[in-house]
Backbone as numpy.savetxt, mean C-alpha at the origin, in Angstrom:
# Nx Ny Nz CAx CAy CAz Cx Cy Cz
2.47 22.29 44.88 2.95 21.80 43.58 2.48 20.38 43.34
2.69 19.57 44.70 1.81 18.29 44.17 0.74 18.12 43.83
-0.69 18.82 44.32 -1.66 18.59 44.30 -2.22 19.93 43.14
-1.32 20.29 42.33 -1.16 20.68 41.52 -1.09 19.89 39.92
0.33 19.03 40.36 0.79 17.61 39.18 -0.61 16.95 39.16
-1.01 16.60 40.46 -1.69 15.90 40.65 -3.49 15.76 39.63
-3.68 17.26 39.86 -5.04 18.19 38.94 -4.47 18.02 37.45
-3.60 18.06 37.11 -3.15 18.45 35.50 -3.21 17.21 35.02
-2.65 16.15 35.69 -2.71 14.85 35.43 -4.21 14.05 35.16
-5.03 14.95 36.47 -5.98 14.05 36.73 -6.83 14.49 35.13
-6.81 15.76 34.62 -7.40 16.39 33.34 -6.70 15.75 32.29
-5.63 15.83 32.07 -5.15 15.28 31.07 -5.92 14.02 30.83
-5.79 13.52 31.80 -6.44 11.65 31.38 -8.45 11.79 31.54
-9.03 12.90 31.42 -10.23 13.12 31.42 -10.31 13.55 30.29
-9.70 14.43 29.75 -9.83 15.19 28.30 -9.45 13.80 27.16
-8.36 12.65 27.88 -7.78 11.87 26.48 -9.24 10.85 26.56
-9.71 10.65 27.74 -10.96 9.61 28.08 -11.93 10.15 27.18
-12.58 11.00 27.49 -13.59 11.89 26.26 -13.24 11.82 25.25
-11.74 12.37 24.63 -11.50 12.22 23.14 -11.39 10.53 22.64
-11.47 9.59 23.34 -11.25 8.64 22.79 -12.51 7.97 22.79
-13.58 8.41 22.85 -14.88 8.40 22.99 -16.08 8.93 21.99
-15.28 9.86 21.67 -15.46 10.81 20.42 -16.40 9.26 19.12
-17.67 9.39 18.55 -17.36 8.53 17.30 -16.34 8.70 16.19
-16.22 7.57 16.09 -15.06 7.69 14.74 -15.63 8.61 14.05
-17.07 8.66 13.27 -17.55 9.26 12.23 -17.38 10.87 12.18
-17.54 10.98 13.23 -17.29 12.25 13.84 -15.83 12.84 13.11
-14.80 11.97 13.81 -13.50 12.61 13.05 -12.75 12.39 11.94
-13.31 11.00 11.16 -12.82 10.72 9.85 -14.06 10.75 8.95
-15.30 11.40 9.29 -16.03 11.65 8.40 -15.85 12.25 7.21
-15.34 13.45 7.16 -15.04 14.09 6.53 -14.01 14.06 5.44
-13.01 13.66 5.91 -11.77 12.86 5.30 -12.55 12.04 4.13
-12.91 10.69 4.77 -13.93 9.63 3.89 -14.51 10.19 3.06
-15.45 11.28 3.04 -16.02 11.96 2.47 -15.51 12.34 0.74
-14.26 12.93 1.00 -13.16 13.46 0.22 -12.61 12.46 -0.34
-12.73 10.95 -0.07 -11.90 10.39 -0.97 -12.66 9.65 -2.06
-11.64 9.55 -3.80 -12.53 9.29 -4.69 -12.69 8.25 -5.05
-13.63 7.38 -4.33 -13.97 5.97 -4.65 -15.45 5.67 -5.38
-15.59 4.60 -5.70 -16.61 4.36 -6.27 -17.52 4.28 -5.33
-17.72 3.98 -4.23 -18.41 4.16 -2.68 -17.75 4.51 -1.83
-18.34 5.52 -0.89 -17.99 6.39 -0.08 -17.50 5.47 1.06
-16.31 5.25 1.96 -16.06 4.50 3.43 -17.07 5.59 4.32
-17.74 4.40 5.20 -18.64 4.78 6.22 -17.75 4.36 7.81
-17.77 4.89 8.80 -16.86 4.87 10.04 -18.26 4.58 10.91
-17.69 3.90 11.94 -18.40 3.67 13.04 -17.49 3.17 14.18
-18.34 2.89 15.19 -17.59 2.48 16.76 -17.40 4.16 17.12
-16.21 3.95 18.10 -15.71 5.21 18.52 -14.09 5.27 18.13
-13.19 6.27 18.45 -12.24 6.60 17.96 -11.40 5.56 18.89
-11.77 5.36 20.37 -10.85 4.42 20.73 -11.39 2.63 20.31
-12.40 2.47 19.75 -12.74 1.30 18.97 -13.53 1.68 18.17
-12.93 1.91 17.07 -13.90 1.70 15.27 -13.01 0.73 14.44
-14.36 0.82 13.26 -14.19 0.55 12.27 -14.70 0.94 11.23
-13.71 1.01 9.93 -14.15 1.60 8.90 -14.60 0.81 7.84
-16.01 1.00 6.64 -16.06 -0.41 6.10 -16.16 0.59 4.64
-16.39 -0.08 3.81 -16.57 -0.09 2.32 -15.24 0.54 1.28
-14.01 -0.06 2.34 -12.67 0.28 1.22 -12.82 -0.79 0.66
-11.84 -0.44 -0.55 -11.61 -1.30 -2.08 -10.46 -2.17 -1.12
-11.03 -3.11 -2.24 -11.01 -5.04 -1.27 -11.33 -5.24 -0.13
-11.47 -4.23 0.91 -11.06 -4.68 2.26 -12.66 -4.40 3.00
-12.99 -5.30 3.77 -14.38 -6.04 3.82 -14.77 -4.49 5.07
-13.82 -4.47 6.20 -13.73 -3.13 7.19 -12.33 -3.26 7.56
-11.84 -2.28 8.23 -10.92 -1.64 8.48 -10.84 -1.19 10.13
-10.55 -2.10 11.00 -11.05 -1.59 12.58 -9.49 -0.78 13.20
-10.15 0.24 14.01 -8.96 1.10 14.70 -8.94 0.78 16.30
-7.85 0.85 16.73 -7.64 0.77 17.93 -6.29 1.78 18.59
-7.45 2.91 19.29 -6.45 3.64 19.84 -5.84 3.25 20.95
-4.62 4.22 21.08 -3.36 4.14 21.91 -3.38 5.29 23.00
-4.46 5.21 24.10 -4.22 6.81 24.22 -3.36 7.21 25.18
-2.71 6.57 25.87 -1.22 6.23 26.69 -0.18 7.26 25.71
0.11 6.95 24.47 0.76 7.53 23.13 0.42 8.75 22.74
-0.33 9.10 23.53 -0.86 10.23 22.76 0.29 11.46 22.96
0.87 10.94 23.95 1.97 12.77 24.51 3.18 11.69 23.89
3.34 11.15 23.39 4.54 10.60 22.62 5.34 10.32 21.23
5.98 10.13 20.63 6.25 10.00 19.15 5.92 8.63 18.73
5.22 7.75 19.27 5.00 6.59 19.36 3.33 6.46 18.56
3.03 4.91 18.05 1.73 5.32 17.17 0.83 5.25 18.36
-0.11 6.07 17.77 -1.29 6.18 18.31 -2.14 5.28 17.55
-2.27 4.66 16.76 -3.48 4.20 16.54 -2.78 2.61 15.87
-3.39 1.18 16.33 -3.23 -0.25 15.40 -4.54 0.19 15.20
-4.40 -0.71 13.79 -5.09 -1.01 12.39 -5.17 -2.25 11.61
-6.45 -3.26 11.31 -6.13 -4.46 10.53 -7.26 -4.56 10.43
-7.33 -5.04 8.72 -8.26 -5.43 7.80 -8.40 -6.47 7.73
-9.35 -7.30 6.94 -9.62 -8.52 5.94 -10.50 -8.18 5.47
-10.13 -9.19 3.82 -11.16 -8.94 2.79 -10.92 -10.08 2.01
-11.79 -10.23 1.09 -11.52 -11.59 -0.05 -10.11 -11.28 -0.75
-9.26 -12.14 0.22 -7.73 -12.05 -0.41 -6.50 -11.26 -0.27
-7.44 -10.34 0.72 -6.31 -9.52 0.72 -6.54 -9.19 2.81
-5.34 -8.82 3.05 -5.06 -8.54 4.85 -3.96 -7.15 4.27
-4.43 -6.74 5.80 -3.64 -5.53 5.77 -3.79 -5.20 7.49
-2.43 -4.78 7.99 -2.37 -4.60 9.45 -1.08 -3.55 9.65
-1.59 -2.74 10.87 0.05 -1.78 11.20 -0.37 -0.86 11.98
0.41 -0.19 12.30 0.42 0.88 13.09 0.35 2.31 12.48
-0.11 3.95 13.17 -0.14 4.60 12.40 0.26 5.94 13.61
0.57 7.15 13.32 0.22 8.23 14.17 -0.12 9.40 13.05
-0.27 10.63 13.28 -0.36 11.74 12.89 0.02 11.50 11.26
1.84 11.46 11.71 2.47 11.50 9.94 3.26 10.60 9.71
3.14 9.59 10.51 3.94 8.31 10.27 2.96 6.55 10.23
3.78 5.53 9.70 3.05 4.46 9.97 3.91 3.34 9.88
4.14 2.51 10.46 4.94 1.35 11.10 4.68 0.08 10.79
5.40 -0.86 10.62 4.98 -2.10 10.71 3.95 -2.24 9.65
3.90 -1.84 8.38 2.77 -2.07 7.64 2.98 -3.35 7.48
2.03 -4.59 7.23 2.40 -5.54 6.14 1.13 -5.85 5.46
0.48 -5.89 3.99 -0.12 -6.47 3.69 0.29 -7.34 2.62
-1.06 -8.04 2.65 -0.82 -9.34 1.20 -2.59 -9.50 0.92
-2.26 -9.70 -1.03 -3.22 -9.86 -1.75 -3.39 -10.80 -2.68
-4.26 -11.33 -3.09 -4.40 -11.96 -4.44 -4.57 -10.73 -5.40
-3.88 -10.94 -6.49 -3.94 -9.69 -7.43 -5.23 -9.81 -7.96
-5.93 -10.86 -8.48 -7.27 -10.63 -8.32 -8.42 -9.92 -7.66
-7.74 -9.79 -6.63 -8.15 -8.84 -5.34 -8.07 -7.57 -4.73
-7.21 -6.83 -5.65 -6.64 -5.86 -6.22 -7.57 -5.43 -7.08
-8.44 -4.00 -6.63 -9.10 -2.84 -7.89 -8.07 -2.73 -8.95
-7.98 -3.01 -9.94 -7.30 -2.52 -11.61 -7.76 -1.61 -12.30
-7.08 -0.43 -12.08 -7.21 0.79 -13.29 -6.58 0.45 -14.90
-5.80 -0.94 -14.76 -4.88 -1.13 -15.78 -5.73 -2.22 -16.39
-6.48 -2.12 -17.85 -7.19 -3.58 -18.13 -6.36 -4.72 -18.45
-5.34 -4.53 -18.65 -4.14 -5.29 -19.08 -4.16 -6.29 -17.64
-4.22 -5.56 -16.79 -3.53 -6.98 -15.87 -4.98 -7.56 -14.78
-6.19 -7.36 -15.43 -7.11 -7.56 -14.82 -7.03 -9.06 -15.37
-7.58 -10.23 -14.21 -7.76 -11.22 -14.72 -6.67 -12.22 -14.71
-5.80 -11.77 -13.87 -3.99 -12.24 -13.82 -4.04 -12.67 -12.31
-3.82 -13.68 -12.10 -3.34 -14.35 -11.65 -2.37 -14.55 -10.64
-2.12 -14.13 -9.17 -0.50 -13.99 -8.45 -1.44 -13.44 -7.29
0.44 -13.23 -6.60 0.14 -12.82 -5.27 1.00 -11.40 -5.11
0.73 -10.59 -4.40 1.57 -9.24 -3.88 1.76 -9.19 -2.52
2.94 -8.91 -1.60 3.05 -9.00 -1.05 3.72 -7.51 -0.28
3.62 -6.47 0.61 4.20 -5.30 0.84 4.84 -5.25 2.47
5.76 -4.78 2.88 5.83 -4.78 4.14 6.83 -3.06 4.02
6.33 -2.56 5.38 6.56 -1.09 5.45 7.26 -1.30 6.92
8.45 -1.30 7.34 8.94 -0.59 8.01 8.58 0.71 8.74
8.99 1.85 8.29 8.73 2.86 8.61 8.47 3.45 7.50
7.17 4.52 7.62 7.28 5.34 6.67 6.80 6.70 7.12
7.12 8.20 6.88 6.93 9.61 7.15 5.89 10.09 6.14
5.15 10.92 6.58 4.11 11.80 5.11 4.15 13.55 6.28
4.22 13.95 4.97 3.68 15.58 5.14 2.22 15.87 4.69
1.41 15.65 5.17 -0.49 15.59 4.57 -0.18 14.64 3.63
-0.14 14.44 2.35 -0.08 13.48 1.54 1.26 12.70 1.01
2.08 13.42 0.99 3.37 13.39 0.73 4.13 12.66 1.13
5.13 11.78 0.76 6.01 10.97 1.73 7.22 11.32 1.61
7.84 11.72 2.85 8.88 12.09 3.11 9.82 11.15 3.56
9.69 9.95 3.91 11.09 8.88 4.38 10.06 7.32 4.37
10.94 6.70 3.60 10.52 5.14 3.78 11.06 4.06 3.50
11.21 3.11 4.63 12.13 1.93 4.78 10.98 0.65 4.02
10.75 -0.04 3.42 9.79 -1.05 3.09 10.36 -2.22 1.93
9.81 -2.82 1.66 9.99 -4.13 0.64 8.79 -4.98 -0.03
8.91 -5.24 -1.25 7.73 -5.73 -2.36 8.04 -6.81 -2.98
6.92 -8.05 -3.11 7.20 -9.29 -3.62 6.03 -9.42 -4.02
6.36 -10.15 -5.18 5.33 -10.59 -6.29 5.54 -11.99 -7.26
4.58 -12.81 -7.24 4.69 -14.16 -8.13 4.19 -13.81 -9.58
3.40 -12.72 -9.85 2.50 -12.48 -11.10 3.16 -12.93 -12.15
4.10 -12.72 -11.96 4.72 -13.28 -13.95 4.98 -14.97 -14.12
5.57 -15.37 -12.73 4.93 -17.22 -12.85 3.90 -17.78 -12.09
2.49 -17.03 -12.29 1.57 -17.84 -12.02 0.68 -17.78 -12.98
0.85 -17.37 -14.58 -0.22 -17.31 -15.17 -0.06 -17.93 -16.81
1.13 -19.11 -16.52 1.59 -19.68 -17.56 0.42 -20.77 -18.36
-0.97 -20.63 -17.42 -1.83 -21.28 -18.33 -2.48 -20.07 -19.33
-2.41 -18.88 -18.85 -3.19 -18.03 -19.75 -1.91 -17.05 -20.66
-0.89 -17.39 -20.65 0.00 -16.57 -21.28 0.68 -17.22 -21.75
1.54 -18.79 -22.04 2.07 -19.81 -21.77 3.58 -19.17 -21.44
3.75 -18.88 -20.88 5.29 -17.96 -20.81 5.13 -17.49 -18.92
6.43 -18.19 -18.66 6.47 -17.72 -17.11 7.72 -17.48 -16.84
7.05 -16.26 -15.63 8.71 -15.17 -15.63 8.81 -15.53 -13.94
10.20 -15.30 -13.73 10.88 -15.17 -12.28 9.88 -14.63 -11.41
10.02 -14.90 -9.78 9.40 -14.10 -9.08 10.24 -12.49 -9.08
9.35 -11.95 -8.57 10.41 -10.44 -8.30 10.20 -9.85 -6.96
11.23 -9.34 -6.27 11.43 -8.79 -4.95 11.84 -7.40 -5.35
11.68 -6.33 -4.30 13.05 -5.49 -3.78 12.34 -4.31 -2.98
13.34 -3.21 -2.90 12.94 -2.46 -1.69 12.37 -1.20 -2.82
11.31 -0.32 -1.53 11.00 0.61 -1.31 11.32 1.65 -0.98
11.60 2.99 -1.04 11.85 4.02 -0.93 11.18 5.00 -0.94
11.55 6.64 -0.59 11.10 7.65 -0.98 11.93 8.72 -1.27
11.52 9.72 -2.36 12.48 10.40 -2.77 11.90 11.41 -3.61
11.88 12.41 -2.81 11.44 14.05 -3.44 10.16 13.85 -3.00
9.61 13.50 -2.60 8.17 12.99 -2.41 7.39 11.98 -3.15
8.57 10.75 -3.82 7.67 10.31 -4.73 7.98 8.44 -4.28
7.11 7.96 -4.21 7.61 6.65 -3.54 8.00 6.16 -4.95
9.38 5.47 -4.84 9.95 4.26 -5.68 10.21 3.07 -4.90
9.64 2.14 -6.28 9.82 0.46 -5.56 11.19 0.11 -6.76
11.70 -0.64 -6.76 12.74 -1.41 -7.48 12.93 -2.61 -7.06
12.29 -3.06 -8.23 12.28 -5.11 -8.38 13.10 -5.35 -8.83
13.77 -6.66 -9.10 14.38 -7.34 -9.97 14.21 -9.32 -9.57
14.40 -9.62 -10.47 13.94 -11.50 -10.30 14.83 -11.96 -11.63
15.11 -13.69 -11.89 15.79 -14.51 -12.65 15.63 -15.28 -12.44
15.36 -16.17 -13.65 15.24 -17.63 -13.77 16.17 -18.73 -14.52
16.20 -19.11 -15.14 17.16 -19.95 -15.73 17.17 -19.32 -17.45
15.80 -18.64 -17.72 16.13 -18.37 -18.86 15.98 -16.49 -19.37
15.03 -15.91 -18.24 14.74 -14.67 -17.96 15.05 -13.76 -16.53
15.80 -12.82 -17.25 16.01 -11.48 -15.95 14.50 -10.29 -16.38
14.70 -9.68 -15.25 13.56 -8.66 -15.13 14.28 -7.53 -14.14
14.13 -6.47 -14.85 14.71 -5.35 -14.22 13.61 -4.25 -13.63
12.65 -3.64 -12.76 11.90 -2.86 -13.14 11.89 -1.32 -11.75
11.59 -0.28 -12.52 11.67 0.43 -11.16 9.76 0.96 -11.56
9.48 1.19 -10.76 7.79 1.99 -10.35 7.88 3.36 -9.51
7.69 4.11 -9.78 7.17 5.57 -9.01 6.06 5.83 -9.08
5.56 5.78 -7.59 4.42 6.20 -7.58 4.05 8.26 -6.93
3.50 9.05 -7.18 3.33 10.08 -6.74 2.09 10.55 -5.89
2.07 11.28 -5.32 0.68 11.30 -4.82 -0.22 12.26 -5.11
0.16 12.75 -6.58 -1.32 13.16 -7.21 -1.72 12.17 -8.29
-1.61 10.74 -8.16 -1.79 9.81 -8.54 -1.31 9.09 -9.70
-0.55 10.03 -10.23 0.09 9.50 -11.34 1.48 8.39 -11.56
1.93 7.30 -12.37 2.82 6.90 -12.29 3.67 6.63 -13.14
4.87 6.31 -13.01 5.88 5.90 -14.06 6.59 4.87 -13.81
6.57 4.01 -14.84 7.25 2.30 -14.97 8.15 2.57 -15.92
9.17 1.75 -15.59 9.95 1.42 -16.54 10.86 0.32 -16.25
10.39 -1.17 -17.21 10.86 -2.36 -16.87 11.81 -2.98 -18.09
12.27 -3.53 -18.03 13.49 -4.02 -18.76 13.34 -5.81 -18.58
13.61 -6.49 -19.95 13.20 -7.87 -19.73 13.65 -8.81 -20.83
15.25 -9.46 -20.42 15.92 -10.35 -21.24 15.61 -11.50 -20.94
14.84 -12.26 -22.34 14.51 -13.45 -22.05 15.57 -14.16 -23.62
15.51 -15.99 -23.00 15.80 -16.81 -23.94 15.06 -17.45 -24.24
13.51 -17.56 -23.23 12.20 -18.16 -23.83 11.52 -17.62 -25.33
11.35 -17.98 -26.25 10.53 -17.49 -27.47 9.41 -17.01 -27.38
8.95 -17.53 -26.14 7.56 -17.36 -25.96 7.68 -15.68 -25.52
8.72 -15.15 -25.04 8.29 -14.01 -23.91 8.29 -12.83 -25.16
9.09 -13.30 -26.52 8.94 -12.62 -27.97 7.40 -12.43 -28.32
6.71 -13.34 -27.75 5.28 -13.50 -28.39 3.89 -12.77 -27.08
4.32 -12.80 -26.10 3.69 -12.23 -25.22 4.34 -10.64 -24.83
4.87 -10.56 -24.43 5.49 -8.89 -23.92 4.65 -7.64 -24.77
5.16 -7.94 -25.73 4.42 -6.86 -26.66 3.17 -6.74 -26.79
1.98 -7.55 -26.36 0.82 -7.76 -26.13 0.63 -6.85 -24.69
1.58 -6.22 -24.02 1.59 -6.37 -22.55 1.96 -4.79 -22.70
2.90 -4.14 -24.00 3.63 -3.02 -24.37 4.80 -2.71 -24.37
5.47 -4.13 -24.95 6.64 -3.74 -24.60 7.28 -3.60 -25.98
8.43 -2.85 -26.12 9.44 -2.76 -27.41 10.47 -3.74 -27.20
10.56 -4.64 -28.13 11.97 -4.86 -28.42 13.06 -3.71 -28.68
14.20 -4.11 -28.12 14.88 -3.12 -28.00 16.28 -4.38 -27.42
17.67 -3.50 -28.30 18.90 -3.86 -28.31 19.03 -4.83 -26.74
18.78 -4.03 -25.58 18.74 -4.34 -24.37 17.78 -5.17 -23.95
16.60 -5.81 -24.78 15.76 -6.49 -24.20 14.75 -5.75 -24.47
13.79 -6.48 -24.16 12.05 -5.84 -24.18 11.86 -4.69 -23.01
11.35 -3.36 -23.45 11.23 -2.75 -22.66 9.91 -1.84 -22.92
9.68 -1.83 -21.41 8.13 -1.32 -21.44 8.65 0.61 -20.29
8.00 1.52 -20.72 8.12 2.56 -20.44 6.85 3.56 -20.24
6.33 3.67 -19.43 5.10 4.37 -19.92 4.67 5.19 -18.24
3.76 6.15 -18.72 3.38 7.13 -17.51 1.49 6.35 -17.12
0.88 6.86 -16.31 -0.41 6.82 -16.17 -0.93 7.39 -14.68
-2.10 6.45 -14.41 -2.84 6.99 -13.39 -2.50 5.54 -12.67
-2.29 5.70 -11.17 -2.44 4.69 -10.35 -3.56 4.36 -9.12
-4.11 6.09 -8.95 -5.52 5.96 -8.28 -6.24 6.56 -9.01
């Protein structure tokens, strides 16, 4: 029986040695392949050291396997980027990912939205824990901060609160919920995002500045009994 443990063991850690040897390209080729960017991500190194390069903002993307983790619920794989403005780092396994945190200049940030291209701020995300079923997210602990509405009082003259709050998931659909205040403006807003890319906002925004009368609606928002409110569906990838 020992020299038994002993053989199973000695394979196990021969088979994880080879697989972690494997090129990356090899096993996220394909994947990459499939996703719809304006340039395709190219993989290189090997699976227990790659990196991935040509994501949106992010200059490469290097992996570092765990292969100790591999017979465990624990991640298998750290992960961390840089790019002009933006970092991104965390942990990942199969259907989970840990410890996310990134931060961006919103400038730095691809915009599907022309409205906020050209704006000014910072974003900030941190992920706890989060679960996916293939695309889907099934459980998530996280939190979101953003300066965008007071950093762009030279091009809008009107500046709003910062805004914070947490992250979630629910039915499969990630929701964030902000809220921020200043001395003269509240901001209420929730975001759902889905993962056949579509999204839904709906923000709420009592101001006593005059100015925020003269900007918002440029932005889509209705006046309305409750404040300026913006409501609308779209695409987020």
């Amino acid at each position: 029986m020992k020299k038994a443990a002993i053989i199973v063991i000695f394979l196990m850690g021969a088979v994880i040695g080879l697989l972690s040897q494997l090129p990356l390209s090899w096993v996220a080729g394909s994947a990459l392949s499939r996703m719809q960017l304006p340039v395709t991500p190219t993989a290189s190194g090997t699976v227990w050291d790659g990196q991935i390069s040509n994501l949106p903002s992010l200059q490469s993307l290097k992996l570092k396997t765990r292969p100790l983790k591999w017979l465990s619920p624990q991640s298998l794989f750290a992960f961390e980027g840089q790019g002009s403005g933006v970092s991104l780092k965390g942990e990942a396994g199969p259907k989970h990912v840990r410890n996310l945190i990134y931060n961006a200049r919103l400038s730095s940030i691809p915009m599907t939205d022309g409205r906020l291209r050209g704006l000014s701020g910072d974003v900030r995300l941190s992920v706890r824990s989060a679960t996916f079923d293939n695309t889907t997210c099934r459980t998530l602990d996280g939190d979101v901060w953003t300066n965008v509405l007071g950093s762009n009082y030279a091009r809008l003259n009107w500046r709003g609160p910062e805004l914070s709050g947490l992250m979630m998931c629910e039915d499969g659909v990630i929701k964030a919920t902000l809220a921020g205040n200043d001395r003269l403006t509240d901001v209420n807003a929730l975001i759902e995002l889905s993962a056949d890319g579509n999204y839904q906002a709906n923000i709420v925004v009592t101001s006593r500045d005059p100015a925020a009368g003269l900007v918002l609606p440029l932005y889509g928002f209705d006046e309305t009994p409750q404040g300026f409110r913006l409501v609308e569906r779209g695409r987020w990838l």
